[in-house]
Tab-separated table of C-alpha atoms in Angstrom:
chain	number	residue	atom	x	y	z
A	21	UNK	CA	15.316	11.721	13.951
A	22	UNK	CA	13.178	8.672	13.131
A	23	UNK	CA	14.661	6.775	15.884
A	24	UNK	CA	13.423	9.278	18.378
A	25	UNK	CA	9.911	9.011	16.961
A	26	UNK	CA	9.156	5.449	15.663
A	27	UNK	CA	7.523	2.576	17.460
A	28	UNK	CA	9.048	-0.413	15.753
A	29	UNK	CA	12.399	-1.054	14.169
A	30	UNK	CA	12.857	-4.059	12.486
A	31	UNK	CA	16.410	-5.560	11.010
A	32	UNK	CA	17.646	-8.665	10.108
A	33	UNK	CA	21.848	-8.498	10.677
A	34	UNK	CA	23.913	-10.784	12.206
A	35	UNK	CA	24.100	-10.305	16.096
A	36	UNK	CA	26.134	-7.675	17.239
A	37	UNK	CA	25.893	-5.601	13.692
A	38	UNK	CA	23.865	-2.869	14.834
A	39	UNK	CA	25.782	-2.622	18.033
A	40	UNK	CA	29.240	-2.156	16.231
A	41	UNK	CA	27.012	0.784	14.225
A	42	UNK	CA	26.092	2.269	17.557
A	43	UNK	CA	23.035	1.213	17.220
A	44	UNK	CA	22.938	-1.242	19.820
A	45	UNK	CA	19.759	-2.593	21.946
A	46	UNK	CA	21.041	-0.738	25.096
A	47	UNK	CA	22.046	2.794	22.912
A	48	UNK	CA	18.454	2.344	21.250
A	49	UNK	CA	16.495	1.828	24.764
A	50	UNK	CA	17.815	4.843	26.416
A	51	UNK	CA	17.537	7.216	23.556
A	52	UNK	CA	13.840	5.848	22.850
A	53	UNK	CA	12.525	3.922	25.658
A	54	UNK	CA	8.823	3.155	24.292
A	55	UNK	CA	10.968	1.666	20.980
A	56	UNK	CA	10.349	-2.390	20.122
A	57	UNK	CA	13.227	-3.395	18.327
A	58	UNK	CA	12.247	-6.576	15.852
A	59	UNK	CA	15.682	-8.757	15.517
A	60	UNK	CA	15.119	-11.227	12.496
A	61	UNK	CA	17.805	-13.326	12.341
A	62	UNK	CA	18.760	-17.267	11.778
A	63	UNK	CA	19.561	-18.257	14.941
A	64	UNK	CA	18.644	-16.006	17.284
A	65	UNK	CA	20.189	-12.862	19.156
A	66	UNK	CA	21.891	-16.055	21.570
A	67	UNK	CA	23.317	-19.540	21.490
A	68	UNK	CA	26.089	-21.116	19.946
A	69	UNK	CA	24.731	-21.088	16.498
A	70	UNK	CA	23.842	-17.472	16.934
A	71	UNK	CA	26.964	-16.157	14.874
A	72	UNK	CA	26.077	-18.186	11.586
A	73	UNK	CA	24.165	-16.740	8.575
A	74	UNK	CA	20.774	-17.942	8.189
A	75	UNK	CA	19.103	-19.040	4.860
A	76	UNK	CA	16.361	-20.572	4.152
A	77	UNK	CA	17.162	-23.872	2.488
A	78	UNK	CA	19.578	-24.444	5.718
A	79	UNK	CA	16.912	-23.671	8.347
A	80	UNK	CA	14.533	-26.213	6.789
A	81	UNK	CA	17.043	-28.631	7.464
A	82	UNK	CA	18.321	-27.872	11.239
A	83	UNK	CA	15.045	-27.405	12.065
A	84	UNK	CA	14.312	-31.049	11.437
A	85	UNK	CA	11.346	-30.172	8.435
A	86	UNK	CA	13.504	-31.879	5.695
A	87	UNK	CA	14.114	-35.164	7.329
A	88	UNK	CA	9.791	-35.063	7.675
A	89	UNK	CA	9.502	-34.032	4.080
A	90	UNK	CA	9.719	-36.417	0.752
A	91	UNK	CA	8.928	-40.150	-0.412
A	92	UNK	CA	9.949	-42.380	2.231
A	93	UNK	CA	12.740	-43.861	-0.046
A	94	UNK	CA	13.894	-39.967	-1.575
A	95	UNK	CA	16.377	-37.706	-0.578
A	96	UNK	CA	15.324	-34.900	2.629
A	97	UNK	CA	13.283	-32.526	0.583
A	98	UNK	CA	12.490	-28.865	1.534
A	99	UNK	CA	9.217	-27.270	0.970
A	100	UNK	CA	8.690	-25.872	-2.357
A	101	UNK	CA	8.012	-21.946	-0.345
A	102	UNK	CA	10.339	-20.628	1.872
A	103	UNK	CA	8.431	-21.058	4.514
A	104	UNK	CA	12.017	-20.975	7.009
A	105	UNK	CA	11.741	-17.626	5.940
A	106	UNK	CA	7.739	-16.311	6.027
A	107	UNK	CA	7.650	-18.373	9.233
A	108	UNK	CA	10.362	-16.454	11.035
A	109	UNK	CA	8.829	-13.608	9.942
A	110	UNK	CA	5.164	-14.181	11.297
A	111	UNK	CA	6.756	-14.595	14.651
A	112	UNK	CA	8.416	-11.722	14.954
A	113	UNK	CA	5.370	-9.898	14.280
A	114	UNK	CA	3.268	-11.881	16.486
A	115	UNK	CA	6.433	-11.048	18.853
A	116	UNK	CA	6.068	-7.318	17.820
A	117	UNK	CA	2.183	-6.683	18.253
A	118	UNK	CA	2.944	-8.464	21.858
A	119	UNK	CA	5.384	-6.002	22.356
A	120	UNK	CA	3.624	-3.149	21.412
A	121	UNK	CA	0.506	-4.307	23.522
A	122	UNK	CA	2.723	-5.014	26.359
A	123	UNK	CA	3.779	-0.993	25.928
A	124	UNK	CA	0.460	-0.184	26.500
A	125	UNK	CA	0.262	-0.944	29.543
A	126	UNK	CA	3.487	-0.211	31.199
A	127	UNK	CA	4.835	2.360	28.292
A	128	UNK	CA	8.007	0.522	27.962
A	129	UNK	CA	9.462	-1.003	24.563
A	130	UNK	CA	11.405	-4.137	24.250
A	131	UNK	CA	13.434	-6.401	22.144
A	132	UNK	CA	12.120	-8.914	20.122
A	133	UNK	CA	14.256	-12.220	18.842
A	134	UNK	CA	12.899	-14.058	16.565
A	135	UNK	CA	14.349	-16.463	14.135
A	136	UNK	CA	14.387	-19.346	11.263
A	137	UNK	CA	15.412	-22.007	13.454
A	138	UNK	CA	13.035	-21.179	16.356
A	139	UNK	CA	10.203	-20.839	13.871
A	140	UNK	CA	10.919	-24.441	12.360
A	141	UNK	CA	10.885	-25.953	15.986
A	142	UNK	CA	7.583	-24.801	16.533
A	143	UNK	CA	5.946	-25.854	13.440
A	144	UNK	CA	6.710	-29.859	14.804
A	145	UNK	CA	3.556	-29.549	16.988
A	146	UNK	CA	2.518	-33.484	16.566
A	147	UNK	CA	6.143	-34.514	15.761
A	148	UNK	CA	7.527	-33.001	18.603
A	149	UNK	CA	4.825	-35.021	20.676
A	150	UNK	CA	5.526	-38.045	18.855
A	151	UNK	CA	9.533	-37.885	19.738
A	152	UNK	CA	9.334	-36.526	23.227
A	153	UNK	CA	6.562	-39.529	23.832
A	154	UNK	CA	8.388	-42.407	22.106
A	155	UNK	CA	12.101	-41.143	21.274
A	156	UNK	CA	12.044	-41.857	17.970
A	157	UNK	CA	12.223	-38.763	15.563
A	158	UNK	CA	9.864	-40.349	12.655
A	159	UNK	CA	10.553	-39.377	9.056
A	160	UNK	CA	9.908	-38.910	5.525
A	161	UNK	CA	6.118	-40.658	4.814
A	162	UNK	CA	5.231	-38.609	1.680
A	163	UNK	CA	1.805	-37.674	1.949
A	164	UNK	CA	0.735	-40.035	4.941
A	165	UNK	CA	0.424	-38.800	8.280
A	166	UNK	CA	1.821	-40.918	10.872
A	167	UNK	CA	-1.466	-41.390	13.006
A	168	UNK	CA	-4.534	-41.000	10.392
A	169	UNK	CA	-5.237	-42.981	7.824
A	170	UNK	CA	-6.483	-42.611	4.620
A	171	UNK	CA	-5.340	-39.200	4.806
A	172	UNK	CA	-2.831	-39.035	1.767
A	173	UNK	CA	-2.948	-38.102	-2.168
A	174	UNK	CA	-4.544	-40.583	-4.489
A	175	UNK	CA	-4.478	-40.411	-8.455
A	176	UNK	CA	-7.644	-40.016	-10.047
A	177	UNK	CA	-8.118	-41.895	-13.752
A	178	UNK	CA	-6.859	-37.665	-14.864
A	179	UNK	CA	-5.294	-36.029	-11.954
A	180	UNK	CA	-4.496	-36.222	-8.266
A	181	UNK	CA	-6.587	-35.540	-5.308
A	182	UNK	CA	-6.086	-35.474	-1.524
A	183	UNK	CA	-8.332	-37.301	0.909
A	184	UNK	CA	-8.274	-36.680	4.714
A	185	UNK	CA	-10.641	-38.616	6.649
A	186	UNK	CA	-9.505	-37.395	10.033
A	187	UNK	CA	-12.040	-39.650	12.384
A	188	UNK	CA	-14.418	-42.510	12.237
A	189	UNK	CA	-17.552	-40.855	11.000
A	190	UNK	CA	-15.846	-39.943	8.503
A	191	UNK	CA	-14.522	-42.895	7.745
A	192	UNK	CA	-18.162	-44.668	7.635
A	193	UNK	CA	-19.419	-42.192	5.622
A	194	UNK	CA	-16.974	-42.777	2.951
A	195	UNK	CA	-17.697	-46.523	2.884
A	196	UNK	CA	-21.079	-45.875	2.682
A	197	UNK	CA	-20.525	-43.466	-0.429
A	198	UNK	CA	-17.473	-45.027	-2.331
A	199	UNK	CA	-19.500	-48.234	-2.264
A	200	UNK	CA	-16.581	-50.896	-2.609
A	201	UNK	CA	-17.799	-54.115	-2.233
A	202	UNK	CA	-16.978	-55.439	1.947
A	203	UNK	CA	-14.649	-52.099	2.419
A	204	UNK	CA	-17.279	-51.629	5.412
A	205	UNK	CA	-16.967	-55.203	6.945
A	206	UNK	CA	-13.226	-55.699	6.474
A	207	UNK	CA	-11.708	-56.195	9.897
A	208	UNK	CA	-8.051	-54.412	8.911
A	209	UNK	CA	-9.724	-51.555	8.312
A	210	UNK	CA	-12.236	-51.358	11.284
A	211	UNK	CA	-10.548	-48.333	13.156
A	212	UNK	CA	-8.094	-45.760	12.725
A	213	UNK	CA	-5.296	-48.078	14.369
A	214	UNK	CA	-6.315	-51.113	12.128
A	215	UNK	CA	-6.174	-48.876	9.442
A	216	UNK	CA	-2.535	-47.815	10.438
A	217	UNK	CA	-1.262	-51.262	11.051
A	218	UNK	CA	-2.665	-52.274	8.021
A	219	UNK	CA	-2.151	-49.137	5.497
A	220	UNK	CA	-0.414	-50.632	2.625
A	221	UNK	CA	-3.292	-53.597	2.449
A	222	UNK	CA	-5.647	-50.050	2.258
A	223	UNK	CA	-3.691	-48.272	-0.178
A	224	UNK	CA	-4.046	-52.020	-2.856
A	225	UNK	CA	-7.691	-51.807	-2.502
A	226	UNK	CA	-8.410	-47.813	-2.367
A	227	UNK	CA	-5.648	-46.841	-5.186
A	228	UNK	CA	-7.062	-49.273	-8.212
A	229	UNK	CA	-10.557	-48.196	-7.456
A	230	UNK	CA	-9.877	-44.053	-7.468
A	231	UNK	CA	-7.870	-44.793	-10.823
A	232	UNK	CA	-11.510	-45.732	-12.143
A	233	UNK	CA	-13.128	-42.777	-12.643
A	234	UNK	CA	-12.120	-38.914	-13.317
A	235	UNK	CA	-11.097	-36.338	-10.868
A	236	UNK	CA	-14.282	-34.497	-10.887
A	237	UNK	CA	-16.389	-37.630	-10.566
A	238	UNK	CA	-14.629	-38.350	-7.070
A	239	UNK	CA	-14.533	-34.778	-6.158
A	240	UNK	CA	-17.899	-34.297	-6.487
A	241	UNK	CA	-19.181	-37.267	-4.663
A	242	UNK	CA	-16.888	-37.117	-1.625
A	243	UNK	CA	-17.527	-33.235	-1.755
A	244	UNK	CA	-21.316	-33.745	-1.732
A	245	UNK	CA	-20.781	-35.960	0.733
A	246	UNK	CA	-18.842	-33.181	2.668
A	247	UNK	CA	-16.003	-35.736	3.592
A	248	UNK	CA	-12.338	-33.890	3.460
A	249	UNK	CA	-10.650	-33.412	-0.040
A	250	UNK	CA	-9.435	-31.192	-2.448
A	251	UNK	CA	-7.360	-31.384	-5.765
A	252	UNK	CA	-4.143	-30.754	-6.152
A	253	UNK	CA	-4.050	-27.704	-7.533
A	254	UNK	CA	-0.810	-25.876	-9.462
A	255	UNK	CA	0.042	-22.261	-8.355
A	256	UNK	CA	-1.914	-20.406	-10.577
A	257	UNK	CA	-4.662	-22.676	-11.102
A	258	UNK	CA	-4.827	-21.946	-6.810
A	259	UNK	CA	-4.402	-17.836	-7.480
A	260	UNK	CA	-6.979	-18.096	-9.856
A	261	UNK	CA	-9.440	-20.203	-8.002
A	262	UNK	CA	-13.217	-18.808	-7.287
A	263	UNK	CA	-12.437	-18.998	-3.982
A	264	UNK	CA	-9.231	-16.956	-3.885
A	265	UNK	CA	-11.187	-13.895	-5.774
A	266	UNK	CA	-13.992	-13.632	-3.390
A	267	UNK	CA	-11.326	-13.994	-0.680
A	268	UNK	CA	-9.699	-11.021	-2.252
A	269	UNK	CA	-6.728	-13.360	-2.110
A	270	UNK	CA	-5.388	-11.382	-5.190
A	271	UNK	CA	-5.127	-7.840	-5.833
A	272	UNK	CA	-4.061	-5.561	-8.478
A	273	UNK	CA	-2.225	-2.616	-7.427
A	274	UNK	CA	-0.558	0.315	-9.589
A	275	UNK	CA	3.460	-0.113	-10.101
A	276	UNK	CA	5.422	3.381	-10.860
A	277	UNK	CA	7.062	1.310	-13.629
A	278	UNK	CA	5.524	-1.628	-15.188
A	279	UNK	CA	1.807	-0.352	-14.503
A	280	UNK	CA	-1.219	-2.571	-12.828
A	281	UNK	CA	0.496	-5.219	-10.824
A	282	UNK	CA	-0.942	-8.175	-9.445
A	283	UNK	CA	0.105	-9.261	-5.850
A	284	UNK	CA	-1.421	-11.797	-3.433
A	285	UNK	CA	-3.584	-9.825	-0.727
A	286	UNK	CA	-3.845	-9.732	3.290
A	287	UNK	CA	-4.572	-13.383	4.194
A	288	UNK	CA	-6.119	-11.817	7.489
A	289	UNK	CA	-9.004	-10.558	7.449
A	290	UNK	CA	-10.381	-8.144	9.977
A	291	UNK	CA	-14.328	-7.158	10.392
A	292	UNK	CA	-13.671	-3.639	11.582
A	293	UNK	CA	-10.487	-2.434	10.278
A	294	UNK	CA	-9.618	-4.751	7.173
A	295	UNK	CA	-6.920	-4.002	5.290
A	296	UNK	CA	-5.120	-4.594	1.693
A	297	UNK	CA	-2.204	-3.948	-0.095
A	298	UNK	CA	-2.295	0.149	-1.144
A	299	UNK	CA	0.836	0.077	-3.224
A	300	UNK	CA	3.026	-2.215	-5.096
A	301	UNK	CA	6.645	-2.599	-3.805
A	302	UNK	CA	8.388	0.438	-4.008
A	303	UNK	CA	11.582	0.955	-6.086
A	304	UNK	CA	14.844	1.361	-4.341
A	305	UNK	CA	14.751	5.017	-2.614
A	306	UNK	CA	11.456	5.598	-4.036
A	307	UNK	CA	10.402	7.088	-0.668
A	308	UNK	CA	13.913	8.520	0.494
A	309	UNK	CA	12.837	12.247	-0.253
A	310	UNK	CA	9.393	12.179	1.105
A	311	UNK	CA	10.757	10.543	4.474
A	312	UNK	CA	13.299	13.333	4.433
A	313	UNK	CA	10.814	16.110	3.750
A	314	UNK	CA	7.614	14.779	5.746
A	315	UNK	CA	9.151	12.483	9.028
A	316	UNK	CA	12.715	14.451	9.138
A	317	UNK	CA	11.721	18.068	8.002
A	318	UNK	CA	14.001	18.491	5.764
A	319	UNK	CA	14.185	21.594	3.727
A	320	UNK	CA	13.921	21.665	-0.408
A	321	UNK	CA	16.933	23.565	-0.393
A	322	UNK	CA	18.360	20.985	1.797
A	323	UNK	CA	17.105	18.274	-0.682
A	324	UNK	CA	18.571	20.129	-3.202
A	325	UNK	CA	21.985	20.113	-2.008
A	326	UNK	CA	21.909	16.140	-1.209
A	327	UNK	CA	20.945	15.310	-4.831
A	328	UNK	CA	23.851	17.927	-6.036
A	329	UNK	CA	26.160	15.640	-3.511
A	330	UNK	CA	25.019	11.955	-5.133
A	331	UNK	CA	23.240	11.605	-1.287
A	332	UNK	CA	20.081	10.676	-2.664
């Protein structure tokens, strides 16, 4: 069967779903001992919480991202991806290559947990610093960050750009370019603490002078400068950037149905073996009778009398 032969078997049920299908971690291991079994779940394969369904929208907000996300005075917003969900997943692949190296040397599968929760945990990084340094769990700051500053959005006289100047070189290069008259010399601002302490004063003199000229103007001379920005750009005008073609960001692929189908592409790219998307998503059982006839051996006449039987 496929079980005896494959390397990797991924699922997403609730705990204890495969084992009531007798297909159970421990049943799995002895019938294919170099197996890595992938559990994707929300909460994890253990714990108290284990039991409950996971979604997306709910894991953004255990996980402590939606009390960091929003206007300071707005509601706990989630991000606008489900990123609970792509995030769980990129672990338990990172979880499964380790795995699968780890069989290398000893020839041994094992089980992988990953899950939403877990993944949102890890993406604190700073926040998680910040809390277990001072106790207190910050919050919503919009665009700010709680230790840089400027490093936010500002509106341009047409549109709205970010601006991250993440140290003090940068920070002196931009006075030097933006040009605004004692910006240099102004004590609040003099470091990136002063500049914390003192970030709403910054925000009254920087926000009145970006209104005064057009998106591209600023763009242009902070990019020439090669100080940190970017516009704020909508989906497609980002999938249809320069950049994301000669990333090979976006692909077109055939679709059995609809016909050339465009998809986002590998956002890895490796020098040696790269890869990219070969097919579009396939239809539901669109590859049932080829993994019958090709992994399981399965006779035509065999496939014959499944279809006559509604199996497939």
């Amino acid at each position: 069967s496929l079980l005896d032969r494959a390397d990797v078997l991924v699922e997403n049920f609730r705990p204890g779903t495969l084992e009531r299908l007798g297909f159970g971690w421990i049943a799995l291991h002895e019938r294919n001992p170099r197996l890595v079994l992938t559990q994707i779940t929300g909460y994890g394969q253990h714990g108290p919480w284990s039991h409950r369904p996971g979604y997306d929208l709910v894991a953004q907000g255990e996980g402590g991202v939606m009390s960091l996300t929003g206007d300071p005075d707005g509601p706990p917003t989630k991000v606008g991806v489900s990123q609970a969900d792509v995030v769980a997943g990129i672990w338990g692949l990172n979880g499964t290559l380790l795995a699968l190296y780890a069989r290398e040397r000893t020839g041994v599968g094992q089980r992988v947990d990953a899950s939403l929760f877990d993944g949102q945990l890890s993406l604190h990084t700073y926040q998680a610093s910040n809390y277990f340094a001072t106790g207190k769990p910050g919050g919503r700051m919009g665009n700010r960050h709680p230790s840089i500053s400027p490093y936010e959005s500002y509106k341009a006289s047409d549109g709205w750009f970010n601006l991250a100047l993440g140290n003090e070189s940068f920070w002196q290069k931009f006075c030097a370019v933006v040009e605004i008259p004692g910006l240099a010399g102004d004590s609040r601002f003099a470091t990136i603490s002063d500049r914390l302490q003192n970030r709403d004063a910054l925000e009254t003199v920087l926000a009145p002078y970006f209104h005064g000229r057009t998106l591209a103007d600023w763009l242009k001379l902070l990019g020439d400068a090669a100080l940190p920005c970017g516009p704020i750009l909508d989906v497609g005008q980002a999938l249809e950037s320069e950049h994301a073609r000669a990333r090979e960001m976006v692909v077109t692929v055939d679709h059995p149905t609809i016909g050339p189908w465009r998809m986002v592409g590998v956002p890895v790219q490796l020098s040696g073996t790269p890869g990219a998307p070969r097919s579009a998503p396939p239809l539901l059982g669109q590859h049932t009778e080829s993994v019958l006839r090709g992994d399981l051996g399965i006779s035509e006449e065999e496939l014959h009398s499944l279809r006559a039987e509604g199996v497939i």
